[in-house]
Short mmCIF file of C-alpha atoms and ligand atoms in Angstrom, two decimals:
data_model
loop_
_atom_site.label_atom_id
_atom_site.label_comp_id
_atom_site.label_asym_id
_atom_site.label_seq_id
_atom_site.Cartn_x
_atom_site.Cartn_y
_atom_site.Cartn_z
CA MET N 1 -43.13 -8.77 6.36
CA ALA N 2 -40.79 -6.37 7.97
CA GLU N 3 -37.25 -6.86 6.77
CA LYS N 4 -34.56 -6.38 9.36
CA LYS N 5 -31.86 -4.03 7.83
CA LEU N 6 -28.46 -5.40 8.36
CA SER N 7 -26.65 -2.14 9.31
CA GLN N 8 -23.16 -1.34 7.75
CA VAL N 9 -21.70 -1.10 11.24
CA GLU N 10 -23.10 -4.57 12.27
CA PHE N 11 -21.71 -5.98 8.99
CA VAL N 12 -18.21 -4.53 9.49
CA ARG N 13 -18.53 -5.71 13.18
CA ASN N 14 -19.34 -9.46 12.26
CA TYR N 15 -16.59 -9.35 9.64
CA PHE N 16 -14.12 -8.59 12.43
CA MET N 17 -15.64 -11.16 14.98
CA GLN N 18 -15.25 -13.88 12.49
CA ARG N 19 -11.38 -12.97 12.49
CA PRO N 20 -10.40 -13.02 16.24
CA MET N 21 -6.67 -12.07 16.83
CA GLN N 22 -5.83 -11.40 13.13
CA VAL N 23 -4.28 -8.22 12.18
CA ILE N 24 -6.02 -7.02 9.13
CA SER N 25 -5.13 -3.89 7.38
CA HIS N 26 -7.67 -1.06 6.97
CA SER N 27 -7.38 -1.65 3.06
CA GLN N 28 -7.66 -5.49 3.14
CA ALA N 29 -10.91 -5.24 5.41
CA LYS N 30 -12.15 -2.57 2.90
CA THR N 31 -11.74 -5.01 -0.09
CA ASP N 32 -13.39 -7.70 1.33
CA LEU N 33 -16.17 -6.04 2.80
CA GLU N 34 -16.97 -4.02 -0.28
CA ALA N 35 -17.08 -7.57 -2.13
CA ALA N 36 -19.23 -9.30 0.27
CA TRP N 37 -21.68 -6.69 0.81
CA LEU N 38 -22.23 -6.38 -3.03
CA THR N 39 -22.85 -10.08 -3.25
CA ILE N 40 -25.29 -9.89 -0.47
CA MET N 41 -27.10 -6.68 -0.85
CA GLY N 42 -26.57 -6.15 -4.41
CA LYS N 43 -25.27 -2.49 -3.95
CA ARG N 44 -22.21 -0.77 -2.97
CA LEU N 45 -21.01 -0.28 0.57
CA GLU N 46 -21.02 3.31 1.27
CA ASP N 47 -18.88 3.93 4.09
CA SER N 48 -16.78 0.98 5.41
CA ASP N 49 -13.86 3.71 6.53
CA ARG N 50 -16.28 5.36 9.00
CA ALA N 51 -17.66 2.24 10.28
CA ILE N 52 -13.93 0.84 11.09
CA ARG N 53 -13.06 4.20 12.65
CA ARG N 54 -16.22 3.99 14.79
CA LEU N 55 -15.64 0.52 15.81
CA HIS N 56 -12.07 1.71 16.90
CA GLY N 57 -13.45 4.69 18.63
CA ASP N 58 -16.01 2.64 20.42
CA GLY N 59 -13.25 0.30 21.77
CA PHE N 60 -14.40 -2.65 19.78
CA LEU N 61 -11.32 -3.12 17.47
CA GLU N 62 -7.76 -2.44 18.69
CA LYS N 63 -5.58 -0.68 16.41
CA VAL N 64 -2.11 -2.39 16.42
CA ALA N 65 -0.23 -0.11 14.18
CA LYS N 66 -1.20 2.60 11.73
CA GLY N 67 -3.94 1.36 9.57
CA GLN N 68 -3.76 -2.27 11.21
CA TYR N 69 -6.84 -3.26 13.26
CA MET N 70 -7.40 -6.57 15.16
CA TYR N 71 -10.55 -7.96 17.17
CA ASN N 72 -9.25 -9.18 20.63
CA PRO N 73 -12.19 -11.06 22.30
CA ASP N 74 -10.36 -10.64 25.61
CA THR N 75 -10.11 -6.72 25.67
CA SER N 76 -12.77 -5.79 23.16
CA GLY N 77 -15.09 -3.08 24.33
CA LYS N 78 -13.51 -3.08 27.91
CA LYS N 79 -12.39 0.52 28.60
CA GLU N 80 -10.71 -0.52 31.95
CA PHE N 81 -7.64 -1.74 29.71
CA VAL N 82 -7.60 1.92 28.02
CA GLU N 83 -8.14 4.36 31.16
CA PHE N 84 -6.03 4.27 34.32
CA THR N 85 -7.63 3.25 37.48
CA ALA N 86 -7.05 5.55 40.44
CA ALA N 87 -4.69 3.08 41.87
CA GLU N 88 -2.58 3.25 38.73
CA LYS N 89 -2.67 6.94 38.56
CA LYS N 90 -1.31 7.07 42.25
CA ALA N 91 1.48 4.57 41.27
CA ILE N 92 2.66 6.63 38.36
CA LEU N 93 2.68 9.85 40.16
CA GLU N 94 4.68 8.23 42.94
CA ARG N 95 7.01 6.64 40.61
CA ASP N 96 7.71 9.94 38.66
CA GLY N 97 7.78 11.72 42.05
CA TYR N 98 4.80 13.82 41.61
CA LYS N 99 6.76 15.96 38.95
CA CYS N 100 6.16 16.46 35.30
CA VAL N 101 8.75 14.23 33.50
CA VAL N 102 9.44 17.18 30.88
CA CYS N 103 10.09 20.23 33.21
CA GLY N 104 10.08 18.56 36.67
CA LEU N 105 7.56 21.07 38.13
CA GLY N 106 5.21 19.92 40.45
CA ARG N 107 2.08 21.05 42.51
CA GLU N 108 4.27 23.11 44.88
CA ASN N 109 5.20 25.17 41.73
CA GLY N 110 1.51 25.70 41.16
CA VAL N 111 1.01 23.81 37.97
CA ASP N 112 -1.73 20.85 37.71
CA LEU N 113 -0.38 17.49 37.02
CA HIS N 114 -1.80 15.14 34.47
CA ILE N 115 -1.48 11.41 33.89
CA ASP N 116 -0.56 11.16 30.19
CA HIS N 117 -0.98 8.19 27.87
CA ILE N 118 2.52 8.18 26.38
CA LYS N 119 1.29 6.12 23.26
CA PRO N 120 -2.25 8.13 22.70
CA ARG N 121 -5.36 5.84 23.09
CA SER N 122 -6.07 6.86 19.62
CA LEU N 123 -3.28 4.71 18.51
CA GLY N 124 -4.19 1.74 20.89
CA GLY N 125 -2.13 2.99 23.89
CA GLN N 126 -3.19 1.00 26.98
CA GLY N 127 -3.87 2.19 30.42
CA THR N 128 -1.06 0.58 31.80
CA LEU N 129 1.98 1.68 34.19
CA GLU N 130 4.54 1.33 31.62
CA ASN N 131 2.25 3.47 29.13
CA GLY N 132 1.75 6.27 31.86
CA GLN N 133 3.77 9.43 32.71
CA VAL N 134 3.38 12.38 34.75
CA LEU N 135 2.95 15.65 32.78
CA CYS N 136 2.34 19.22 33.68
CA ALA N 137 -0.81 20.73 32.35
CA PRO N 138 0.91 23.02 29.86
CA HIS N 139 3.58 20.24 28.64
CA ASN N 140 0.23 17.97 28.38
CA PHE N 141 -1.37 20.62 26.14
CA ILE N 142 1.75 20.85 23.90
CA LYS N 143 1.69 17.37 23.46
CA LYS N 144 -1.70 17.25 22.41
CA ASN N 145 -0.98 20.35 20.00
CA LEU N 146 2.03 18.36 18.33
CA SER N 147 -0.60 15.63 17.05
CA GLN N 148 -2.74 18.80 15.90
CA THR N 149 0.06 19.98 13.94
CA GLU N 150 0.16 16.58 12.26
CA THR N 151 -3.29 16.68 10.94
CA GLY N 152 -2.45 20.32 9.45
CA LYS N 153 0.72 18.96 7.70
CA LYS N 154 -1.06 16.37 6.11
CA GLY N 155 -3.84 18.46 5.08
CA PHE N 156 -1.27 20.99 3.45
CA ILE N 157 0.34 18.00 1.57
CA ARG N 158 -2.91 16.76 0.25
CA LEU N 159 -3.80 20.14 -0.76
CA LEU N 160 -0.39 20.68 -2.46
CA GLU N 161 -0.87 17.31 -4.59
CA LEU N 162 -4.38 18.70 -5.60
CA VAL N 163 -2.82 21.99 -6.71
CA ARG N 164 -0.23 20.36 -8.68
CA SER N 165 -2.84 18.31 -10.73
CA ALA N 166 -4.03 21.51 -12.13
CA PRO N 167 -0.55 23.00 -13.22
CA ASP N 168 -2.00 25.56 -15.86
CA ASP N 169 -4.33 27.41 -13.38
CA PRO N 170 -2.78 30.73 -12.27
CA VAL N 171 -4.92 30.35 -9.01
CA ALA N 172 -3.59 27.03 -8.28
CA SER N 173 0.06 27.97 -9.00
CA GLN N 174 -0.32 31.00 -6.49
CA LEU N 175 -1.71 28.47 -4.07
CA GLU N 176 1.23 26.27 -4.51
CA VAL N 177 3.77 28.65 -3.75
CA PHE N 178 1.72 29.54 -0.58
CA LEU N 179 1.80 25.85 0.49
CA LEU N 180 5.46 25.40 -0.23
CA ASP N 181 6.13 28.20 1.95
CA VAL N 182 3.67 26.79 4.73
CA LEU N 183 5.42 23.29 4.40
CA SER N 184 9.01 24.77 4.61
CA VAL N 185 8.10 26.47 8.05
CA TYR N 186 7.47 22.72 9.13
CA GLU N 187 10.82 21.63 7.87
CA LYS N 188 12.51 24.64 9.22
CA HIS N 189 11.25 23.85 12.77
CA GLY N 190 11.72 20.12 12.47
CA MET N 191 8.17 19.76 12.92
CA ASN N 192 6.49 16.48 12.21
CA GLY N 193 9.30 15.19 10.20
CA HIS N 194 7.78 11.65 9.95
CA ILE N 195 5.30 12.83 7.63
CA ARG N 196 7.11 13.14 4.46
CA TRP N 197 6.65 14.84 1.26
CA ASP N 198 8.98 15.60 -1.71
CA GLY N 199 10.28 18.52 -0.02
CA SER N 200 11.20 16.90 2.98
CA PRO N 201 14.81 16.87 4.05
CA VAL N 202 16.56 13.55 2.55
CA PRO N 203 17.51 11.16 5.61
CA SER N 204 20.93 9.96 5.83
CA GLU N 205 20.12 6.55 5.39
CA ASP N 206 18.63 7.29 2.00
CA LEU N 207 21.63 8.80 0.72
CA GLU N 208 23.41 5.85 0.95
CA THR N 209 21.57 3.67 -1.28
ZN1 LIG D 1 6.14 20.25 32.53
#
């Protein structure tokens, strides 16, 4: 008898479908899923993280905040809630006067105009008029690259923590000096200040306590 294998992604999908409109943290889902999979299948669930990310990427799961997911049966899998329609694009262009909201340049200045999701799609930003803005191609590019530098900063912080866990290694200490220099450049330019590490400037509200 051929046994139908329950894929891990289906298993994760079922878990969220049984909990509609509940905001579930990534770590809570992971804990529940791993325990249930172990009971049913008798082995470890290999990659629930990837399954959750994939279900979010496919538009099945909504990310309501960082690391917080929700299955909304009304909007799940419906890309029209995420992408702007042609009519919405036109309305946003008209509202913003066919000009980049950052620099004020328009097509008459020779720049291409893009309709940008103010809150990015990857963070659950929807294709609504309120979440749309006109950006020129260069400013759209800069905005995208600001999130690229976030990935870099997180990576350098992770590497720094790793390097510090091997304090007697001369190669590690050399790398630590390099990483501290790189991270100090982020702080010097005020880049991605919301991503904090132990060398971040202390915010004023923390000084009061
Ligand atoms: Zn611009």
